[in-house]
Short mmCIF file of C-alpha atoms and ligand atoms in Angstrom, two decimals:
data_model
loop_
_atom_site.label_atom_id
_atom_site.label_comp_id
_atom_site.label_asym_id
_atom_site.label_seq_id
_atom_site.Cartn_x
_atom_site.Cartn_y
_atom_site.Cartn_z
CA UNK A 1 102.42 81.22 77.35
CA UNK A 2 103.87 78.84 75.34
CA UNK A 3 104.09 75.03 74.70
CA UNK A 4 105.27 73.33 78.21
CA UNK A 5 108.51 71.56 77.59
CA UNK A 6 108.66 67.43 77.41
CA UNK A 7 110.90 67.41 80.42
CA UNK A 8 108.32 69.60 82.22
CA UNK A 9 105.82 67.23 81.36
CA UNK A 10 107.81 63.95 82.47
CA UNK A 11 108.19 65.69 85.57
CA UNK A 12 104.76 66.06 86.49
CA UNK A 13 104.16 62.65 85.49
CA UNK A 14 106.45 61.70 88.15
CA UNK A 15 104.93 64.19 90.73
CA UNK A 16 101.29 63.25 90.44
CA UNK A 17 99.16 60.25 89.92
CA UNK A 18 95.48 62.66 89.06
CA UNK A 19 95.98 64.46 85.57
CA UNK A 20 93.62 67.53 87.13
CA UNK A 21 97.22 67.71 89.23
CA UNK A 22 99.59 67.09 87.12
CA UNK A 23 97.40 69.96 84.91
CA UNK A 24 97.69 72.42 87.50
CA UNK A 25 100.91 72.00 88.38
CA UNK A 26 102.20 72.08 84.59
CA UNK A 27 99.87 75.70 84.44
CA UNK A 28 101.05 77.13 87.82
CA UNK A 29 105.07 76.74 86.01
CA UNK A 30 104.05 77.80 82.41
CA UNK A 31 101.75 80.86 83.47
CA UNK A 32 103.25 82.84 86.46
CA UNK A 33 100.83 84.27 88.95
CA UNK A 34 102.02 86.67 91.64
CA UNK A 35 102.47 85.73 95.11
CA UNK A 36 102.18 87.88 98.23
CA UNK A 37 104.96 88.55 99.84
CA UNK A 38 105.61 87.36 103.50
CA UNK A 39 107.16 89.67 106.12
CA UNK A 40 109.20 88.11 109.21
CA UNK A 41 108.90 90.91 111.96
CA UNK A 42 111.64 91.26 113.79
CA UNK A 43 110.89 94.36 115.67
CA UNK A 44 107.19 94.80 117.17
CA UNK A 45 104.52 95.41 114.26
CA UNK A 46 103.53 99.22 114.53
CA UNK A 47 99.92 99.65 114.67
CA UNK A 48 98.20 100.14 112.36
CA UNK A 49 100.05 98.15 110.07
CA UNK A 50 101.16 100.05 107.07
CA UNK A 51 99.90 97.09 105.34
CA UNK A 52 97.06 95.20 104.06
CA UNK A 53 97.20 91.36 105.13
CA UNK A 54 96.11 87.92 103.82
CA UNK A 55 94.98 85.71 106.82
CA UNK A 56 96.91 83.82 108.80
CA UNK A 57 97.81 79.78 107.67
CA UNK A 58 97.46 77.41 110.15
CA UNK A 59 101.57 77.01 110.17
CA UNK A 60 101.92 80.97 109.83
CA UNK A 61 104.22 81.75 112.86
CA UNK A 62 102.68 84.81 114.67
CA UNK A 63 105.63 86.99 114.08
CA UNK A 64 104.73 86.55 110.18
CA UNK A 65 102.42 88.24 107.67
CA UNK A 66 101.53 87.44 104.65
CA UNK A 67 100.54 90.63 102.82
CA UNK A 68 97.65 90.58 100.24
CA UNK A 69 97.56 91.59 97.04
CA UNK A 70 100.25 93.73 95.23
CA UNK A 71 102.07 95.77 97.75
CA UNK A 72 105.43 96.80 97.27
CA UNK A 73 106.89 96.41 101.38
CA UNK A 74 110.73 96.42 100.10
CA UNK A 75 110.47 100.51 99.38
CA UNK A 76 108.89 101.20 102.77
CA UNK A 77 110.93 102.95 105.62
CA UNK A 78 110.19 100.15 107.89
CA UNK A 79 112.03 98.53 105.90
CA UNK A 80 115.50 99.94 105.69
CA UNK A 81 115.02 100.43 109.31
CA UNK A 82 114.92 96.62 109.67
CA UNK A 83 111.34 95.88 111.29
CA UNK A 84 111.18 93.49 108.95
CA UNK A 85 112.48 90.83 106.48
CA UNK A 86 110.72 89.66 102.82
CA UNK A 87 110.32 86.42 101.41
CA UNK A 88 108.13 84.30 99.78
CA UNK A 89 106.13 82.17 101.83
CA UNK A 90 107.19 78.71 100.49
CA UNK A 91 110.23 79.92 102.66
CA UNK A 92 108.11 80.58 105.82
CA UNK A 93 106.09 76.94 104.75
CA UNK A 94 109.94 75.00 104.94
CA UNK A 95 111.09 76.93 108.38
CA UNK A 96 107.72 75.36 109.78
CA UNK A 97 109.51 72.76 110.58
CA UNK A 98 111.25 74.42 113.53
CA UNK A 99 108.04 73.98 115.08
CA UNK A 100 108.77 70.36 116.31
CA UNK A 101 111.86 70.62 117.33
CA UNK A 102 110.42 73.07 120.04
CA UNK A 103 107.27 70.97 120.57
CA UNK A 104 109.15 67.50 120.95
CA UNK A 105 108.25 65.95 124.38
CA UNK A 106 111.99 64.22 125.04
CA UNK A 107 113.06 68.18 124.08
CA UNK A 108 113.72 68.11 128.18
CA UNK A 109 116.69 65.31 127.50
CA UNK A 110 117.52 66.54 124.41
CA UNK A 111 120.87 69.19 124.23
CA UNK A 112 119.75 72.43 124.75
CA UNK A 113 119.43 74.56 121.75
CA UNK A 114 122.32 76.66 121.86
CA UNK A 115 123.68 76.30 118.40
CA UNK A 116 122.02 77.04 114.84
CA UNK A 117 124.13 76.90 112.18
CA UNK A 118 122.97 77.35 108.85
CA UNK A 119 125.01 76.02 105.83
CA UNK A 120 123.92 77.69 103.29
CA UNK A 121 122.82 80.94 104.26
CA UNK A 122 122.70 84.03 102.07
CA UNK A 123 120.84 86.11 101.58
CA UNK A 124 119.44 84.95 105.22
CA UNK A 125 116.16 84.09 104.96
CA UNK A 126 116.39 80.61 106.70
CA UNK A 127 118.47 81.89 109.60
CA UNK A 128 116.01 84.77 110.18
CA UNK A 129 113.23 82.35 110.49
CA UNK A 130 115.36 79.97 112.81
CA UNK A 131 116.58 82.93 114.95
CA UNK A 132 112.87 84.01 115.07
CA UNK A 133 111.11 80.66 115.97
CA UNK A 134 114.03 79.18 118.02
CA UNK A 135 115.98 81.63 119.80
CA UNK A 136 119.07 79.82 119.72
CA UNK A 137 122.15 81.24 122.20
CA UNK A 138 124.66 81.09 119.17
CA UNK A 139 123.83 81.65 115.19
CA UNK A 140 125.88 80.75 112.70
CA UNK A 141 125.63 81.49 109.43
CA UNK A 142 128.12 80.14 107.12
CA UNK A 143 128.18 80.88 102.99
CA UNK A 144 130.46 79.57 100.77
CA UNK A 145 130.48 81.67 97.69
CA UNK A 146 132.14 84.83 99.04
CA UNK A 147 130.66 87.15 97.15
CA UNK A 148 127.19 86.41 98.36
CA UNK A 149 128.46 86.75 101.39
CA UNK A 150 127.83 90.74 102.08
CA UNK A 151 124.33 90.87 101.58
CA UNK A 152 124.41 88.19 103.80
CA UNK A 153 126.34 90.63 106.53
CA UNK A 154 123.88 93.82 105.23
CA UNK A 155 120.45 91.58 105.96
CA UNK A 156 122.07 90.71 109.72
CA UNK A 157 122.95 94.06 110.31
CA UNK A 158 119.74 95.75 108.71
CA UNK A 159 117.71 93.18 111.00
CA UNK A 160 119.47 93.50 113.95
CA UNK A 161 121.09 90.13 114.59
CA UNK A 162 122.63 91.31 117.25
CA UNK A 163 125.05 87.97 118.42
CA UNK A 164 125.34 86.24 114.74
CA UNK A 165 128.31 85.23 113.56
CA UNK A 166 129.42 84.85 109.67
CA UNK A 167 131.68 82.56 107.75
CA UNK A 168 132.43 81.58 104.66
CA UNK A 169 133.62 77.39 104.80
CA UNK A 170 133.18 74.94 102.42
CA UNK A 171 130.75 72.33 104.84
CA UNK A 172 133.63 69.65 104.56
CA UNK A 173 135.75 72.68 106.71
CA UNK A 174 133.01 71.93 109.07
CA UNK A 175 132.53 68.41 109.18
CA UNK A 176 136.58 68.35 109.44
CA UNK A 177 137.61 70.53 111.92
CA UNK A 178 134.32 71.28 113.50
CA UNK A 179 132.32 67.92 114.29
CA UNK A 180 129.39 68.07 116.21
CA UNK A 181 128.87 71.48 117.11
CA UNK A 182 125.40 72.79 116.47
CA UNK A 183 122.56 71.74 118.18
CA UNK A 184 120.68 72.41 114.71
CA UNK A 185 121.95 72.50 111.23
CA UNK A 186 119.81 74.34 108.47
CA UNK A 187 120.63 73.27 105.07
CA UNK A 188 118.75 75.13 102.47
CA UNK A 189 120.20 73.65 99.74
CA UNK A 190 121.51 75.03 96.09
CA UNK A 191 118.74 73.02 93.92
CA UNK A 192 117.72 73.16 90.14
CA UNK A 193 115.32 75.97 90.94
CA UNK A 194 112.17 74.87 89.08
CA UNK A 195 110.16 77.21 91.36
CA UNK A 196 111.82 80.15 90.23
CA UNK A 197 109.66 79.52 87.15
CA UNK A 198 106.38 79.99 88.96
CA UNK A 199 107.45 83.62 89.68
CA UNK A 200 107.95 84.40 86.27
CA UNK A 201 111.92 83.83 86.99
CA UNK A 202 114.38 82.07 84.98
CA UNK A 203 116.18 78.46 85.71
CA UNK A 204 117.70 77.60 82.45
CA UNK A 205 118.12 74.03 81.99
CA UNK A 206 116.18 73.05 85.52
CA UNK A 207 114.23 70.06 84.37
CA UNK A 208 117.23 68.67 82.23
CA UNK A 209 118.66 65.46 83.88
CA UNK A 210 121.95 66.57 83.99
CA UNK A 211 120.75 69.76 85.82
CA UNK A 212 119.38 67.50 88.51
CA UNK A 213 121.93 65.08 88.90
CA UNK A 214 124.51 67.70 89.31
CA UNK A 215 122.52 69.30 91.89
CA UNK A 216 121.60 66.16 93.71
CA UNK A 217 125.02 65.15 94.10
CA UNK A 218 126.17 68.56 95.40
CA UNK A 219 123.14 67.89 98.04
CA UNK A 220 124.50 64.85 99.15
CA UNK A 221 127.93 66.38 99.52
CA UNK A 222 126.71 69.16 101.65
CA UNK A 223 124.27 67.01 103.93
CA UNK A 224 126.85 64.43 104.29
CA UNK A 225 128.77 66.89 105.73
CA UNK A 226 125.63 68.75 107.89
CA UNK A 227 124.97 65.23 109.68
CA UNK A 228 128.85 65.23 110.78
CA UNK A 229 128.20 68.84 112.37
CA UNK A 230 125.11 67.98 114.08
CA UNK A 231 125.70 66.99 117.90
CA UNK A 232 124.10 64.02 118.70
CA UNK A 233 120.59 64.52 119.95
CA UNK A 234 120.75 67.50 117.58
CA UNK A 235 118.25 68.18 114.13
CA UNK A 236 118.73 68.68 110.41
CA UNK A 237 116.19 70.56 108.57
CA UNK A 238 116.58 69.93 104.95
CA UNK A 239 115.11 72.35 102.20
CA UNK A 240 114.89 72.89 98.59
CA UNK A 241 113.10 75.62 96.10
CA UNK A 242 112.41 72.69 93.56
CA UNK A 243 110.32 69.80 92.96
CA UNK A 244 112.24 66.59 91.38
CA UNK A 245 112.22 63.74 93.55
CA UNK A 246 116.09 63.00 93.11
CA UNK A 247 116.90 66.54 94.98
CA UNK A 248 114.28 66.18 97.33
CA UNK A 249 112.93 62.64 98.80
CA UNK A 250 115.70 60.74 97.28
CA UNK A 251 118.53 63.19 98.51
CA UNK A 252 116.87 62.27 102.08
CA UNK A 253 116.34 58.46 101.76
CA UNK A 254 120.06 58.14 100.49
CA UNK A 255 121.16 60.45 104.19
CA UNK A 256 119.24 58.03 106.17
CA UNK A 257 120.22 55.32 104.84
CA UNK A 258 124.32 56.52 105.12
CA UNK A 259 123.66 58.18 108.31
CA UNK A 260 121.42 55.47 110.42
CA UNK A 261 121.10 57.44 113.26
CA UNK A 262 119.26 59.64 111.77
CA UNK A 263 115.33 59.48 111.88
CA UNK A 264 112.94 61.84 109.65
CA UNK A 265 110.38 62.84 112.13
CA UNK A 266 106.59 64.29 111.94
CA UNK A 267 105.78 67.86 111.88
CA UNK A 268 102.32 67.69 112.82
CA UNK A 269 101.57 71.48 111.90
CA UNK A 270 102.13 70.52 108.06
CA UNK A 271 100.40 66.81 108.22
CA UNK A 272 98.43 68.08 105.41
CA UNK A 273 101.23 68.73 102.91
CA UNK A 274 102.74 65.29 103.58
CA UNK A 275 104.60 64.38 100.33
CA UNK A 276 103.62 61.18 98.61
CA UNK A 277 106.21 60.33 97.47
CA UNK A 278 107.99 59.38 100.50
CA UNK A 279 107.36 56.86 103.32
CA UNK A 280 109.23 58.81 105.83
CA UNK A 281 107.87 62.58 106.43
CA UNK A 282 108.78 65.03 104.27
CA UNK A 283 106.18 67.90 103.52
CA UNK A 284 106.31 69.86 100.10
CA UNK A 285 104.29 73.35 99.30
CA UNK A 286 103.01 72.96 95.34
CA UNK A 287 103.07 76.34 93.41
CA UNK A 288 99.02 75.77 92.26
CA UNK A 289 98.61 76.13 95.87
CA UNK A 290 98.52 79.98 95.57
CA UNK A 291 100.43 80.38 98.26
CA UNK A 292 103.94 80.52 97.27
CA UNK A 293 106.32 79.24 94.52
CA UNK A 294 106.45 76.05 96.03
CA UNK A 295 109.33 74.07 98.56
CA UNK A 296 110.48 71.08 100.21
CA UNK A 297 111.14 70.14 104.17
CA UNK A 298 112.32 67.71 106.35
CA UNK A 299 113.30 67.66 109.48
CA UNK A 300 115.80 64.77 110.32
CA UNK A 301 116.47 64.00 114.23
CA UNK A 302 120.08 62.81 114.99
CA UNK A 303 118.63 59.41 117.30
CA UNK A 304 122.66 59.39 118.92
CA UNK A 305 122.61 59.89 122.42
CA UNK A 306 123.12 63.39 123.98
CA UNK A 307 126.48 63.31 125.62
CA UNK A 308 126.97 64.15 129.02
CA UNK A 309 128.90 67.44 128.14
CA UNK A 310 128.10 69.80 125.70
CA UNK A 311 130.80 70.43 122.60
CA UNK A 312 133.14 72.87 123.03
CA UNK A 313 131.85 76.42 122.37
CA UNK A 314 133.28 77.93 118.80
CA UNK A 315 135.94 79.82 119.91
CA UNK A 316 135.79 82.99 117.73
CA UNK A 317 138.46 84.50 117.98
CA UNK A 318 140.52 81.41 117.69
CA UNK A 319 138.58 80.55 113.96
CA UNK A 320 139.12 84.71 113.12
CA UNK A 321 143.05 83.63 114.02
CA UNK A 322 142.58 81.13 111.22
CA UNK A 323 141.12 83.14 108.69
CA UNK A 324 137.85 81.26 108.92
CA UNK A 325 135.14 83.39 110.94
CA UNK A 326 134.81 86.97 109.11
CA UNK A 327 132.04 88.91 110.66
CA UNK A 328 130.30 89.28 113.97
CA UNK A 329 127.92 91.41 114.59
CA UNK A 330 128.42 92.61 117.83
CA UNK A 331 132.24 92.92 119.84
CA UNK A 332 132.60 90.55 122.36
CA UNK A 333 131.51 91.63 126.09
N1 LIG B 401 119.10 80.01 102.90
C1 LIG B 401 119.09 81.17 102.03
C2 LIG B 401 117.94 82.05 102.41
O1 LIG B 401 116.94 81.56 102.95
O2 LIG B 401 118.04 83.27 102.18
C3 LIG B 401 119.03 80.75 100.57
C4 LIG B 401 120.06 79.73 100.23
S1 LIG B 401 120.16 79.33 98.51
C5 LIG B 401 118.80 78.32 98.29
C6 LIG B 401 121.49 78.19 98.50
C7 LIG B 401 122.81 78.75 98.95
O3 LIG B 401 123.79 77.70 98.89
C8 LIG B 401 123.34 79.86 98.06
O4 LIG B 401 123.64 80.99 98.85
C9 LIG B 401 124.63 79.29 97.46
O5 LIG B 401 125.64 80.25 97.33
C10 LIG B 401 125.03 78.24 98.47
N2 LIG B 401 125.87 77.17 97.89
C11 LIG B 401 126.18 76.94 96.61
N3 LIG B 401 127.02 75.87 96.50
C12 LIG B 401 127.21 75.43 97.76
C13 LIG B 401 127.99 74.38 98.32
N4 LIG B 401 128.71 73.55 97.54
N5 LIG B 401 127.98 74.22 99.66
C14 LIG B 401 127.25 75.03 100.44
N6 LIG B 401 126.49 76.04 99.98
C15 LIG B 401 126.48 76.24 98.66
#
């Protein structure tokens, strides 16, 4: 291991008040450990499981596992057959949020969850989890660097999606012609990365200023345009795979403060991982946790009034006319 870098160091100044955590944070970037994976079943788990498992966390959906030590679940047959999905739990830790948008009392006066869209969506992680814990009538996925679209495609096929539909739109294309459609925008945004580095991974130039401001902006850009698509009544969950306060709580503070209707709200399931650095809720998962690389999540409620009609279905076949919906994964009835 060597020397952490100054801008590593600055950072974790910024993070943490207690040197112990500003210590173990530093260690848990400089000195890799592994993490176990997490699998998001998506067809019933066979029994027994051909798997040895870590126990559950209290914000573990049911329909995950979190597999203990080092198992290799990628090269199993279950696999390719599409029982399940990998990721790393910090992933699983910032879909938690999805857990009180089904558990909000004024749900019953709220739009109906029809519509997840996530805007930035491949390989698919994110809209896994959101098909999994919200069961929406309509997913859509939408990537905007084509080429990461097909493993995009393969993961919804291999899983199963059976009514998701795929595009590849820059989010203005959305905010512009497409206002106020989804019931729930995902935005998992492109960040700095500094929790690749806790995998062993590489993010060159993550902790340099630039890096961050460039990616902060970009943020702004794409939420700016997420809070345009969300009907009102509707939710943005934000997420990032890094931990600098400028892509993270600031990115947030600067959308509610453009976007007043919007109101970060509580996810009681991850009270514990409140951040600090915030005084709205946000929750972040630290890589010395053990438990995954580490993540941030919000979950921003758009306060507007539900109108009296729902927005006007996506018309598919209309968008395939204009060259902007390219895959679905099932023909129409
Ligand atoms: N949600 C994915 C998952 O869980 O598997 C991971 C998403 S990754 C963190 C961020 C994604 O944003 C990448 O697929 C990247 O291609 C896409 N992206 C990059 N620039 C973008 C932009 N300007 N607008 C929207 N998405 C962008």
């Amino acid at each position: 291991m060597g020397q952490p870098s100054n801008l590593l160091l600055k950072l974790s100044r910024q993070l943490f008040t207690e040197k112990r955590d500003r210590d173990a944070f530093v260690e848990a970037l400089s000195a890799p450990q592994p993490f176990p994976t997490a699998l998001v079943w998506l067809q019933p788990r066979p029994e027994p499981l051909p798997f040895a498992i870590a126990p559950p966390l209290p914000w573990q959906p049911a329909w995950v596992d979190r597999l203990s030590g080092d198992q290799r679940p990628g090269q199993h047959p279950l696999h390719q057959a599409g029982a399940y999905y990998c990721l790393d739990t910090a992933s699983v830790f910032s879909a938690s949020v999805f857990s009180a948008i089904k558990d909000r009392p004024e749900r019953a006066s709220s739009p109906p969850l029809t519509s997840v869209l996530d805007f930035c969506a491949a390989p698919g992680g994110k809209s896994l989890l959101a098909w999994k814990a919200l069961a929406p009538d309509h997913l859509w996925c939408n990537e905007v660097i084509r080429k990461r679209v097909k493993i995009l495609i393969a993961n919804l096929k291999r899983c199963g999606l059976t009514e998701a539909l795929v595009f590849n739109l820059d989010p203005q294309i959305w905010a512009e012609r497409l206002p106020r459609t989804a019931a729930v925008v995902v935005v998992d945004a492109p960040c700095s990365g500094q929790s690749l580095l806790a995998k062993g991974d590489r993010a060159l130039g993550c902790f340099h200023p630039v890096t961050i401001k460039k990616n902060a902006s970009r943020q702004k850009r794409i939420l700016a345009s997420a809070a345009q698509t969300v009907v009102e009544g509707g939710y943005l969950a934000y997420m990032t795979c890094t931990f600098s306060p400028e892509e993270n709580e600031q990115v947030v503070a600067w959308l509610l403060k453009k976007f007043p209707q919007f109101e970060a709200i509580a996810v009681p399931i991850l009270a514990n991982y409140a951040s600090a650095l915030a005084a709205f809720p946000c929750y972040r998962l630290w890589p010395q946790s053990g438990l995954g690389a580490g993540s941030f999540t919000a979950l921003l409620h758009n306060r507007a009034d539900a109108p009296k009609s729902l927005p006007t279905p996506i018309d598919f076949d209309f968008l395939t006319a204009q060259g902007m919906a390219i895959y679905r994964s099932t023909p129409p009835l």
